[in-house]
Coordinates of C-alpha atoms in Angstrom, one line a residue:
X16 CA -82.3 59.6 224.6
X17 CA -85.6 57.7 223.9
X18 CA -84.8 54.1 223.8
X19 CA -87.7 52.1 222.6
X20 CA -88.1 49.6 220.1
X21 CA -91.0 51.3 217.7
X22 CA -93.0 54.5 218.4
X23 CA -96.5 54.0 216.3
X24 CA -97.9 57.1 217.2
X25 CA -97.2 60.2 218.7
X26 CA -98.2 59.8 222.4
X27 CA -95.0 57.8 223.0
X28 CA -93.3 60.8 222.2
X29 CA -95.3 62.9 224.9
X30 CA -95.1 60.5 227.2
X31 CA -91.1 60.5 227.6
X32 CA -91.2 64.4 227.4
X33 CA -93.4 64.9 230.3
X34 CA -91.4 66.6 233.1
X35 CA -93.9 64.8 235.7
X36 CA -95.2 61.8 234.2
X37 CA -97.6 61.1 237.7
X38 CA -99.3 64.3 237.1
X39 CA -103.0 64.3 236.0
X40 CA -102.5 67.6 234.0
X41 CA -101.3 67.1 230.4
X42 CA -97.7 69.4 230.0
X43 CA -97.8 69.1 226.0
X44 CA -100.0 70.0 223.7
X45 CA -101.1 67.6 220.5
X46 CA -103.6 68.9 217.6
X47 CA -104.2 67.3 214.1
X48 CA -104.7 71.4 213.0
X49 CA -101.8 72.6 210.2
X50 CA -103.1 76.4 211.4
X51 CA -102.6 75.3 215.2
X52 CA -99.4 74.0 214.8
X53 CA -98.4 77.3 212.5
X54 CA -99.7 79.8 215.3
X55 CA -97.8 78.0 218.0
X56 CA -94.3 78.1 215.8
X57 CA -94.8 81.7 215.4
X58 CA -95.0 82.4 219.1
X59 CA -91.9 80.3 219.4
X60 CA -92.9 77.1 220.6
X61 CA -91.6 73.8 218.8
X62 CA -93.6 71.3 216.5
X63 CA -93.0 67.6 217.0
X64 CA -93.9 65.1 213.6
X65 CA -94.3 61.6 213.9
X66 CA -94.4 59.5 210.6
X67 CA -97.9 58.0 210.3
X68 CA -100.2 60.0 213.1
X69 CA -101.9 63.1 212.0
X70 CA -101.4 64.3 215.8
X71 CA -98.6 66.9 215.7
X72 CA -97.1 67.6 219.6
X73 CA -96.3 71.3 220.3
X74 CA -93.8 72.3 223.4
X75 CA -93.5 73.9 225.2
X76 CA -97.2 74.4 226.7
X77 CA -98.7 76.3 229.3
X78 CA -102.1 75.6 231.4
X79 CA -104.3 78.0 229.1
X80 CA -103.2 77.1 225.9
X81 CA -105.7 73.8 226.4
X82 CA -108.4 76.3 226.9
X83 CA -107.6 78.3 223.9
X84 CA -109.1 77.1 220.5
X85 CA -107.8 78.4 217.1
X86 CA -110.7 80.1 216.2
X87 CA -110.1 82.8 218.6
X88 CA -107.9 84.4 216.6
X89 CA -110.3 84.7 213.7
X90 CA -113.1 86.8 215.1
X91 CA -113.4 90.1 217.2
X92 CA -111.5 90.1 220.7
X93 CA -114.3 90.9 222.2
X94 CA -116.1 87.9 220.8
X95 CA -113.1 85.8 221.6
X96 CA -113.1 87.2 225.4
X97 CA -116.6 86.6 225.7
X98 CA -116.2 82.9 224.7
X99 CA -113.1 82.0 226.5
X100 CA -114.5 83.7 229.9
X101 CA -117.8 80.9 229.4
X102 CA -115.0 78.0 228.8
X103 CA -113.5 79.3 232.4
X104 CA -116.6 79.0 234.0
X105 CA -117.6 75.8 232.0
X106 CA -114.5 74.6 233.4
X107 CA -115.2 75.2 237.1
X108 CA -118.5 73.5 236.7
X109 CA -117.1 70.4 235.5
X110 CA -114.9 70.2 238.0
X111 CA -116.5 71.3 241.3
X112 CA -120.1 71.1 240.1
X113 CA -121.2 67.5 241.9
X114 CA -118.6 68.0 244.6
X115 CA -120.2 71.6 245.8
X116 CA -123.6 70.6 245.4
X117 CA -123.1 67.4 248.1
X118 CA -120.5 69.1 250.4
X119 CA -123.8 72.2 250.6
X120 CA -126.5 69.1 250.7
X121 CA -124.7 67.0 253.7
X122 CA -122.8 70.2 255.3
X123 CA -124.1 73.8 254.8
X124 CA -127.7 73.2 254.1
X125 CA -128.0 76.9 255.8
X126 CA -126.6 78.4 252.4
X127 CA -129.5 77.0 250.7
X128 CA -132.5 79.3 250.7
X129 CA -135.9 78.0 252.6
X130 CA -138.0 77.1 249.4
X131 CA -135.4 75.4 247.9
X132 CA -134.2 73.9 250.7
X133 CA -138.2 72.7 251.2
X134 CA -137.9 71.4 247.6
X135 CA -134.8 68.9 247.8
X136 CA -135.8 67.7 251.1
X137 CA -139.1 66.7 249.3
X138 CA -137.6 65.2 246.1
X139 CA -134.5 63.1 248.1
X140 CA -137.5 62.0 250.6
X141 CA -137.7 58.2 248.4
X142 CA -134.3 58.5 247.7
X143 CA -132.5 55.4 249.6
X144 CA -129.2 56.3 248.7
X145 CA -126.6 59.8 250.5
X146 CA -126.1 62.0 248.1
X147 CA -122.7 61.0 247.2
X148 CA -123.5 58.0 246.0
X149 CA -126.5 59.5 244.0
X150 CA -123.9 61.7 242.3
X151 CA -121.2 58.3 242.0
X152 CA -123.9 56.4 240.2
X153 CA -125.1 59.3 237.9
X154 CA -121.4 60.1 236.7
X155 CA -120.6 56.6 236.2
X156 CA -123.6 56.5 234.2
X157 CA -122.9 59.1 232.5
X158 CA -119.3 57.8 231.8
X159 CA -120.5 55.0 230.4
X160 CA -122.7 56.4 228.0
X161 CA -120.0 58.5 226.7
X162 CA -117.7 55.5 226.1
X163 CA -119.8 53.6 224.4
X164 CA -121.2 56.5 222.0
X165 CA -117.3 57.0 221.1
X166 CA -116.8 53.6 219.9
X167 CA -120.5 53.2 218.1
X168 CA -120.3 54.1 214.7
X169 CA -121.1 57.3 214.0
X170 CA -124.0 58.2 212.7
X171 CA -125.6 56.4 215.5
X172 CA -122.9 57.1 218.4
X173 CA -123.8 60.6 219.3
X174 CA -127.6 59.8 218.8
X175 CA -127.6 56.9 221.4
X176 CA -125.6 58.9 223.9
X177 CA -128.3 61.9 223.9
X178 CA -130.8 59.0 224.1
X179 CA -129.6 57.1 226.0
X180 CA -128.8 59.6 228.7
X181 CA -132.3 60.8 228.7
X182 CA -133.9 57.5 228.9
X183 CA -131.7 56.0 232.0
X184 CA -132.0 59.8 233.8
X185 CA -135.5 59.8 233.5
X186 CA -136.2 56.0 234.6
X187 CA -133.8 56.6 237.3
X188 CA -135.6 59.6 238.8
X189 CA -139.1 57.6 238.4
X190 CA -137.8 54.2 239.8
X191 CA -136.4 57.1 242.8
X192 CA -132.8 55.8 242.7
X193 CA -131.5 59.6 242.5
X194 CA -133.1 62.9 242.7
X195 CA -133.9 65.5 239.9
X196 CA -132.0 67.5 241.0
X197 CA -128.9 65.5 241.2
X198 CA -129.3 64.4 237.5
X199 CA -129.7 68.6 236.6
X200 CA -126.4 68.9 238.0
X201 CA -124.6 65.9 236.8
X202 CA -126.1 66.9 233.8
X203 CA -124.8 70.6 233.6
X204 CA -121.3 69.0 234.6
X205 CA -121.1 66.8 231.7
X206 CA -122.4 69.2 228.9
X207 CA -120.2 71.7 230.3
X208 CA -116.7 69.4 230.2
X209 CA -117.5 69.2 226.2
X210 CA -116.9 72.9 226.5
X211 CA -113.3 72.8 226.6
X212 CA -111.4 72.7 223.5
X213 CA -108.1 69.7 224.2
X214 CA -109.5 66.2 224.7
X215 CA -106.8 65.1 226.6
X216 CA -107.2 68.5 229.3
X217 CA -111.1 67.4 229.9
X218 CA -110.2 63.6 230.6
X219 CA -107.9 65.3 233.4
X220 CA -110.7 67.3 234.6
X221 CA -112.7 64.1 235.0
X222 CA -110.5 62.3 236.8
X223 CA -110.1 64.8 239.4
X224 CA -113.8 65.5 239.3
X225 CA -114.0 62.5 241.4
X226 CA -111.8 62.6 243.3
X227 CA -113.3 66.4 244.5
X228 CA -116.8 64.3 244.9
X229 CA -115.3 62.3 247.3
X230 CA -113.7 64.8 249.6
X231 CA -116.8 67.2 249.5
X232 CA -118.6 63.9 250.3
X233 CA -116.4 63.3 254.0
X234 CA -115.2 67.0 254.4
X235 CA -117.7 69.6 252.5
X236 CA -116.7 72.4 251.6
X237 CA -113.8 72.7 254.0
X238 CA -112.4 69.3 252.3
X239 CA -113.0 71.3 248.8
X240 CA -111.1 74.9 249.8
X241 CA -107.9 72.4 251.4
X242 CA -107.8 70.5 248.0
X243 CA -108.3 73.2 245.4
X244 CA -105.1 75.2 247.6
X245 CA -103.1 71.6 247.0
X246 CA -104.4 71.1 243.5
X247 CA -103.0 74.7 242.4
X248 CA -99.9 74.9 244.5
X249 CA -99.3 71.4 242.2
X250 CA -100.4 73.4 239.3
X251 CA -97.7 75.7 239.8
X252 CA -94.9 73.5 240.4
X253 CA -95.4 71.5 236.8
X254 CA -93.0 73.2 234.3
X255 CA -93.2 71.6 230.3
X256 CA -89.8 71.2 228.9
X257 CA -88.3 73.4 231.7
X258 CA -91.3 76.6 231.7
X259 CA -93.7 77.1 233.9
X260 CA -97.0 75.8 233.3
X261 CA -99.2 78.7 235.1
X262 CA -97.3 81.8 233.0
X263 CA -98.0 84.0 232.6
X264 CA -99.3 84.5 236.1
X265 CA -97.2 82.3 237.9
X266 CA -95.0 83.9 237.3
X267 CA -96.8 86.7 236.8
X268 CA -95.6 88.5 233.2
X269 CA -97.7 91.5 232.3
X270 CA -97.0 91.9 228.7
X271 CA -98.6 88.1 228.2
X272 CA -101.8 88.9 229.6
X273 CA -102.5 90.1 226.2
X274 CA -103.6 87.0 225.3
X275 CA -104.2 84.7 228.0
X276 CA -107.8 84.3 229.4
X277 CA -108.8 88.1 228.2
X278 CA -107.6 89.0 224.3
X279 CA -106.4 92.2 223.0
X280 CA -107.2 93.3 219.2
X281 CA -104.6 91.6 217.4
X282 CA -102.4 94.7 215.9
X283 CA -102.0 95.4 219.9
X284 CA -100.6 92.3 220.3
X285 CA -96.8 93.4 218.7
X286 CA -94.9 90.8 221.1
X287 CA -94.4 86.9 221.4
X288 CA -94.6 85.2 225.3
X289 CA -92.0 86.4 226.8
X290 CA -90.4 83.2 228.5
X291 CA -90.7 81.2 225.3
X292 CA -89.1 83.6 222.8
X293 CA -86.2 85.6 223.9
X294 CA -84.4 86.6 220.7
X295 CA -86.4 87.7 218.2
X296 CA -89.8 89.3 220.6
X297 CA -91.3 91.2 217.7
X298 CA -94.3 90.0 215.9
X299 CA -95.2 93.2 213.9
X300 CA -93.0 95.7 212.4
X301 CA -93.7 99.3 212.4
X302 CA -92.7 101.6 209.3
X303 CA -90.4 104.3 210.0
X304 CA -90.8 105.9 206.2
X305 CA -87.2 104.1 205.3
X306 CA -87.3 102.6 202.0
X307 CA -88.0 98.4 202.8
X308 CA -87.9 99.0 207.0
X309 CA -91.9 97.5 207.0
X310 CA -93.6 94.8 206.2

């Protein structure tokens, strides 16, 4: 049903499959990975090729899967647990960082201990600008520096970024446009939005990252608590190619909690997601002692 007069790459494709195009939250997934693509038609899902992109679109997806890398599955589960529990929390950073720390700055300076309290005060004391548009320049800045180091060559891209960043940070704080402590945080947020494994899932996170700034910035943390309700009641409405994009916990399935921000050892994991396959469930099979019944 695609009517369109070329498709050059395979973006076009994901584009007219998206079940909410006006959401920020990508509902398919793309990776240029043959064993990514292999995993994800063994739980069931379907593969998408496009002649001439090495980006291969799987469907359909659900909100974890972008914070899921393939190299889960080759170490320990406990290793894999540890890692993916630090891409959760990298992901909360990213996105409420800046917003908590001015919604506590203009609003709820009592939650802030004495000393530390003492210390800000001192540091934002040359500071001519609120501390919302302290955090507006630093991420802009920030933005900037990681667009250009993308389309540098390079051997020289990722080299000017770190540079760069450290160079503009550091004038900043001297020439007392921002505070230090506003460029540790915007810094944190940034390093910590490299920390999630789909591309396309962390440019989401930064749009909305500024949008979060803004109403922390009029309504504190109040603001923050009324969005982050709308932002996952929205979250659980999406659905890619008809599923739900929050299973397995909206709804809530317990036999794919297996493998969905905790991991089980793989030889416990004997079933695909439920939802996605419903014929053939079985990954492993056991051997009964008939002749040719395992594998």
């Amino acid at each position: 049903s695609i009517d369109i007069d070329g498709i050059l790459e395979s973006g076009y494709i994901e584009q007219f499959l998206e079940d909410t195009p006006f959401s920020p939250f990508p509902t398919l997934y793309n990776t240029e990975r043959p064993d990514s693509v292999a995993g994800n038609l063994l739980e069931g899902r379907v593969a998408i090729f496009v002649d001439g992109t090495p980006f291969v679109l799987i469907a359909p997806t659900t909100f974890f899967m972008f914070l899921h890398a393939v190299e889960d599955y080759y170490q320990r589960y406990d290793i894999t647990t540890l890692i993916r529990v630090l891409r959760f929390i990298c992901l909360v950073i990213s996105l409420f960082g800046p917003a908590l720390f001015i919604a506590i700055l203009n609003f709820h300076q009592e939650m802030i201990p004495t000393a530390l309290l003492i210390n800000f005060a001192s540091q934002r004391e040359g500071v001519p600008f609120p501390a919302f548009i302290e955090a507006m320049l630093m991420e802009f800045t920030f933005e900037i520096i990681r667009e250009a180091g993308i389309r540098m060559p390079s051997p020289i891209g990722q080299t000017v970024s770190i540079i760069g960043g450290l160079v503009l940070g550091q004038a900043a704080v001297q020439a007392g446009i921002v505070s230090p402590a506003m460029v540790i945080v915007v810094s944190l947020t940034g390093i910590s939005s490299f920390a999630t494994p789909a591309f396309n899932m962390a440019l989401s996170i930064r749009i909305l990252r500024f949008i979060i700034m803004f109403i922390a910035a009029f309504m504190g943390l109040y603001g923050i608590t009324i969005f982050t309700f709308i932002l996952v009641a929205h979250m659980c409405s999406l659905k890619s190619l008809g599923f739900p994009y929050m299973s397995p916990f909206g709804p809530f399935i317990a036999e794919n909690q297996k493998d969905a921000i905790l991991r089980v050892p793989l030889k416990y994991m004997k079933t695909r997601p439920r939802l996605i396959s419903q014929k053939n469930n079985t990954r492993l099979k056991v051997n009964d002692g008939k002749p040719g019944s395992g594998k």
